[in-house]
Amino acid sequence: MNESIKLSKCLMSHYLMFFVIDIKHIENKFEKLMRISQSHLGIVIDGDCENWTSVINQETDKKYFYETYHWLVTSTSENVTDDLSLLKLNINSDMHLVTLDSFNETDEAYTIYDVYNPASEHGGELKMFNIGFYKETVGYVMTNFENKYWRRRDMTGTHFKSAIVVPVLNQSLKDYLASDENRQIDSQHRFQAVTVQHCKQMYNFSLKMQRTDSWGYIQDNGRFDGLVSLLERRLIDFGSSPLLFKLDRMPFVDYGYGNWILKSFFIYQKPKVTASSYEIFLRPLETNVWLLIILTVCVILILMKIVFSSEMILLPDKKVRVEETNFSFLVLFAMGAFCQQGAACSPFFFSSRILAFFVFLFSILIYQFYSASIVSYLLLDPPRTIFNLKDLTESQLKIGVEDILIDRNYFVQTTDPDAIELFEVKIKNSNNNSGFYSPTEGLELVRQGGFAFHVETSTAYPIIEETFSNQEICELEQVQMYRTQPMHTNLQKNSPFREMMNYCMFKQLETGNIDRLRKHWDARQPTCIEGAKKQEFNVSFKEFSCGPVALGLGVLLGVICLSIEYLIHNKHKILQSLKRAWHFKYKKTTYPFVN
């Protein structure tokens, strides 16, 4: 009792909450007390109590030996290690053993050991490390400052089971994982398997690998298949394929560090923007500029009418023709100036010549700017018109998706209205009745043009580099359907090995191994060599059609005007012919040799 009072005073002096339990009368209270809502809980146990390990094993779950539970066992018994070996400890346990140092006769000292088992349910054995000592004169002295998982990295051949997702396999799994050929196939799985192999070497455990054909999606019976199913049923300890973070998997899977970055895009060749012909010819100038030009031409016509009429009146000896002062002739004069065709007459007044000079100057400036704008439109790369899924749906491109479970499941579960519309309009009713293609087939359609294909970049980029020309690579554009996101290391729910695997992954990240493996397994984006890019452009009939249409309208208008002019100039002959015909029809006259 006195010891309990002293301990209580000591803990209260440090403002710590505590409770004291007699292990002989623990009954069902221990489990309830272990569930108190504290972020960290320290448990001090007298290891000299009788059958204390059997009580703990019976009353506690192995999760109470996780990182947030800090155990301190005090004992003077020489058989304490035999008792500790009965506990359900794992590599993540935080348990220290305090024993009296029997070799120190001058000063009472206590030796502190770090106690753990690499994996009590996987054939592991109890391990103890001396990490410091305690003396009343100097207090607690720590002699080992290594990270817990680095200090415990030798798991002495503990046996683990794992699984990797490989939908199609034509050789032994061991040979497939050892090979670097065709890295664009199953890149993420083979990458993750390599990182797990590094952890295997670091921790010195053995690993039995098996294959599954799915990451894990809910089936019609409400249960998961694939990798998630194996983790849920505890048939494997952790996965060697990365998993996307999904809420429906959370109750059955623990997630670790996200090694692999999943990047997927719709890849397509930039569609050529073929505007209507009239838009091309009206594009260089804005509406207000066109109106200003028309107004300026009207003013020029009025001034030319005044000047040329004055020449005809003031210079009768120069024989200025009356036709040259008509508005129709002046319009033709102005059109000739704008089309760089010169003038059909020669003005005599200096004022008229000055006016004509500035008409030609104004015309050539407008002509040069206008024609240069049209040529630049044909030469420059067309502007980008597709920025999101909505634009892709409204485009003329056909759509396809890589035939993998991630993308198939995305269209089943997504609530994005643009993605749903894209699937219903473009993918569901596509040529192959499903809209899903193999990477090689889909990218070949992209190369031919007029097709957008959604595919993982790690799969697509190597194929593009091998099969696309530099010109075709330069024409490629990308649109994202879902965000770039990490794919995580995955383990059983409440697995004691999560932090162990996280430490291994962070260690690889710190040493640069993760970055090296990403560059090896995740392909870089193909580079467009601008210097080798060909400047090709073709003018389609749609763009050229304005010229023939204008010519046709001009011919039609000319024929109509010719007909009207013919009727006007020959109206007397036409009227006389009509009268004779009328007279012949209604006047009853007998002509010889007719009957």
PDB file of C-alpha atoms in Angstrom, residues 29-139:
ATOM      1  CA  LYS A  29     -12.364  -4.473 -15.922  1.00  0.00           C
ATOM      2  CA  PHE A  30      -9.055  -4.575 -17.766  1.00  0.00           C
ATOM      3  CA  GLU A  31     -10.535  -4.584 -21.281  1.00  0.00           C
ATOM      4  CA  LYS A  32     -12.821  -1.683 -20.397  1.00  0.00           C
ATOM      5  CA  LEU A  33      -9.992   0.354 -18.922  1.00  0.00           C
ATOM      6  CA  MET A  34      -7.784  -0.240 -21.960  1.00  0.00           C
ATOM      7  CA  ARG A  35     -10.408   1.380 -24.180  1.00  0.00           C
ATOM      8  CA  ILE A  36     -10.321   4.769 -22.497  1.00  0.00           C
ATOM      9  CA  SER A  37     -10.272   7.644 -24.968  1.00  0.00           C
ATOM     10  CA  GLN A  38      -6.668   8.765 -24.576  1.00  0.00           C
ATOM     11  CA  SER A  39      -4.220   9.197 -27.422  1.00  0.00           C
ATOM     12  CA  HIS A  40      -1.489   7.423 -25.456  1.00  0.00           C
ATOM     13  CA  LEU A  41      -1.714   5.090 -22.494  1.00  0.00           C
ATOM     14  CA  GLY A  42       1.092   3.878 -20.258  1.00  0.00           C
ATOM     15  CA  ILE A  43       0.747   0.568 -18.398  1.00  0.00           C
ATOM     16  CA  VAL A  44       3.106  -0.442 -15.582  1.00  0.00           C
ATOM     17  CA  ILE A  45       2.956  -4.116 -14.544  1.00  0.00           C
ATOM     18  CA  ASP A  46       4.661  -5.940 -11.701  1.00  0.00           C
ATOM     19  CA  GLY A  47       6.211  -8.886 -13.476  1.00  0.00           C
ATOM     20  CA  ASP A  48       6.642 -10.774 -10.239  1.00  0.00           C
ATOM     21  CA  CYS A  49       2.868 -11.297  -9.943  1.00  0.00           C
ATOM     22  CA  GLU A  50       1.704 -14.841 -10.455  1.00  0.00           C
ATOM     23  CA  ASN A  51       0.334 -15.727 -13.935  1.00  0.00           C
ATOM     24  CA  TRP A  52       0.351 -12.098 -15.036  1.00  0.00           C
ATOM     25  CA  THR A  53       1.041 -13.004 -18.698  1.00  0.00           C
ATOM     26  CA  SER A  54      -1.869 -15.422 -18.956  1.00  0.00           C
ATOM     27  CA  VAL A  55      -4.215 -12.758 -17.575  1.00  0.00           C
ATOM     28  CA  ILE A  56      -3.030 -10.205 -20.129  1.00  0.00           C
ATOM     29  CA  ASN A  57      -3.260 -12.656 -23.049  1.00  0.00           C
ATOM     30  CA  GLN A  58      -6.738 -13.616 -21.989  1.00  0.00           C
ATOM     31  CA  GLU A  59      -8.056 -10.136 -21.299  1.00  0.00           C
ATOM     32  CA  THR A  60      -6.410  -8.073 -24.050  1.00  0.00           C
ATOM     33  CA  ASP A  61      -6.370  -8.010 -27.797  1.00  0.00           C
ATOM     34  CA  LYS A  62      -3.078  -7.763 -29.686  1.00  0.00           C
ATOM     35  CA  LYS A  63      -3.951  -4.208 -30.752  1.00  0.00           C
ATOM     36  CA  TYR A  64      -3.242  -3.134 -27.163  1.00  0.00           C
ATOM     37  CA  PHE A  65       0.404  -3.812 -27.859  1.00  0.00           C
ATOM     38  CA  TYR A  66       0.457  -1.222 -30.660  1.00  0.00           C
ATOM     39  CA  GLU A  67       2.428   2.043 -30.654  1.00  0.00           C
ATOM     40  CA  THR A  68      -0.033   4.061 -28.579  1.00  0.00           C
ATOM     41  CA  TYR A  69       0.185   1.640 -25.646  1.00  0.00           C
ATOM     42  CA  HIS A  70       3.425   1.950 -23.681  1.00  0.00           C
ATOM     43  CA  TRP A  71       4.164  -1.016 -21.402  1.00  0.00           C
ATOM     44  CA  LEU A  72       6.664  -1.086 -18.561  1.00  0.00           C
ATOM     45  CA  VAL A  73       7.269  -4.424 -16.803  1.00  0.00           C
ATOM     46  CA  THR A  74       9.276  -4.505 -13.588  1.00  0.00           C
ATOM     47  CA  SER A  75      10.659  -7.799 -12.377  1.00  0.00           C
ATOM     48  CA  THR A  76      13.364  -9.334 -10.249  1.00  0.00           C
ATOM     49  CA  SER A  77      12.624 -12.866 -11.411  1.00  0.00           C
ATOM     50  CA  GLU A  78      15.144 -14.732 -13.525  1.00  0.00           C
ATOM     51  CA  ASN A  79      12.302 -16.416 -15.428  1.00  0.00           C
ATOM     52  CA  VAL A  80      10.741 -13.181 -16.647  1.00  0.00           C
ATOM     53  CA  THR A  81      11.856 -13.853 -20.236  1.00  0.00           C
ATOM     54  CA  ASP A  82       9.897 -17.091 -20.244  1.00  0.00           C
ATOM     55  CA  ASP A  83       6.820 -15.158 -19.159  1.00  0.00           C
ATOM     56  CA  LEU A  84       7.344 -12.458 -21.811  1.00  0.00           C
ATOM     57  CA  SER A  85       7.668 -15.044 -24.582  1.00  0.00           C
ATOM     58  CA  LEU A  86       4.029 -15.981 -23.973  1.00  0.00           C
ATOM     59  CA  LEU A  87       2.735 -12.503 -24.892  1.00  0.00           C
ATOM     60  CA  LYS A  88       1.218 -11.674 -28.301  1.00  0.00           C
ATOM     61  CA  LEU A  89       3.877  -9.135 -29.140  1.00  0.00           C
ATOM     62  CA  ASN A  90       4.819  -7.903 -32.596  1.00  0.00           C
ATOM     63  CA  ILE A  91       7.447  -5.660 -34.140  1.00  0.00           C
ATOM     64  CA  ASN A  92       5.400  -2.546 -33.375  1.00  0.00           C
ATOM     65  CA  SER A  93       5.084  -3.260 -29.628  1.00  0.00           C
ATOM     66  CA  ASP A  94       6.351  -0.666 -27.171  1.00  0.00           C
ATOM     67  CA  MET A  95       7.284  -2.697 -24.100  1.00  0.00           C
ATOM     68  CA  HIS A  96      10.224  -2.150 -21.769  1.00  0.00           C
ATOM     69  CA  LEU A  97      11.501  -4.497 -19.081  1.00  0.00           C
ATOM     70  CA  VAL A  98      13.172  -3.096 -15.964  1.00  0.00           C
ATOM     71  CA  THR A  99      15.368  -5.452 -13.926  1.00  0.00           C
ATOM     72  CA  LEU A 100      17.694  -4.862 -10.993  1.00  0.00           C
ATOM     73  CA  ASP A 101      21.361  -4.868 -12.001  1.00  0.00           C
ATOM     74  CA  SER A 102      22.830  -7.579  -9.801  1.00  0.00           C
ATOM     75  CA  PHE A 103      26.420  -6.804 -10.853  1.00  0.00           C
ATOM     76  CA  ASN A 104      26.356  -3.307  -9.414  1.00  0.00           C
ATOM     77  CA  GLU A 105      26.954  -3.647  -5.646  1.00  0.00           C
ATOM     78  CA  THR A 106      27.876  -0.045  -4.839  1.00  0.00           C
ATOM     79  CA  ASP A 107      24.847   1.728  -6.241  1.00  0.00           C
ATOM     80  CA  GLU A 108      21.347   0.416  -6.869  1.00  0.00           C
ATOM     81  CA  ALA A 109      20.857   0.422 -10.665  1.00  0.00           C
ATOM     82  CA  TYR A 110      18.204  -0.884 -13.033  1.00  0.00           C
ATOM     83  CA  THR A 111      18.778  -2.147 -16.554  1.00  0.00           C
ATOM     84  CA  ILE A 112      16.137  -1.284 -19.174  1.00  0.00           C
ATOM     85  CA  TYR A 113      15.438  -3.624 -22.079  1.00  0.00           C
ATOM     86  CA  ASP A 114      13.430  -3.134 -25.250  1.00  0.00           C
ATOM     87  CA  VAL A 115      11.194  -6.204 -25.562  1.00  0.00           C
ATOM     88  CA  TYR A 116       9.398  -7.295 -28.743  1.00  0.00           C
ATOM     89  CA  ASN A 117       8.606 -10.213 -30.982  1.00  0.00           C
ATOM     90  CA  PRO A 118       9.000  -9.695 -34.783  1.00  0.00           C
ATOM     91  CA  ALA A 119       5.687 -11.485 -35.382  1.00  0.00           C
ATOM     92  CA  SER A 120       4.274 -13.701 -32.657  1.00  0.00           C
ATOM     93  CA  GLU A 121       1.745 -15.326 -35.021  1.00  0.00           C
ATOM     94  CA  HIS A 122       4.251 -15.870 -37.841  1.00  0.00           C
ATOM     95  CA  GLY A 123       6.896 -17.933 -36.094  1.00  0.00           C
ATOM     96  CA  GLY A 124       8.763 -15.040 -34.487  1.00  0.00           C
ATOM     97  CA  GLU A 125      10.832 -15.341 -31.326  1.00  0.00           C
ATOM     98  CA  LEU A 126      11.106 -12.985 -28.352  1.00  0.00           C
ATOM     99  CA  LYS A 127      13.935 -10.464 -28.610  1.00  0.00           C
ATOM    100  CA  MET A 128      15.431  -8.136 -25.988  1.00  0.00           C
ATOM    101  CA  PHE A 129      17.833  -5.213 -26.442  1.00  0.00           C
ATOM    102  CA  ASN A 130      19.604  -3.263 -23.732  1.00  0.00           C
ATOM    103  CA  ILE A 131      18.678   0.365 -24.395  1.00  0.00           C
ATOM    104  CA  GLY A 132      19.728   2.058 -21.119  1.00  0.00           C
ATOM    105  CA  PHE A 133      19.727   2.072 -17.345  1.00  0.00           C
ATOM    106  CA  TYR A 134      18.324   3.951 -14.392  1.00  0.00           C
ATOM    107  CA  LYS A 135      20.100   5.197 -11.281  1.00  0.00           C
ATOM    108  CA  GLU A 136      18.616   7.355  -8.616  1.00  0.00           C
ATOM    109  CA  THR A 137      21.650   9.647  -8.756  1.00  0.00           C
ATOM    110  CA  VAL A 138      21.642  10.256 -12.537  1.00  0.00           C
ATOM    111  CA  GLY A 139      18.121   9.247 -13.526  1.00  0.00           C
TER     112      GLY A 139
END
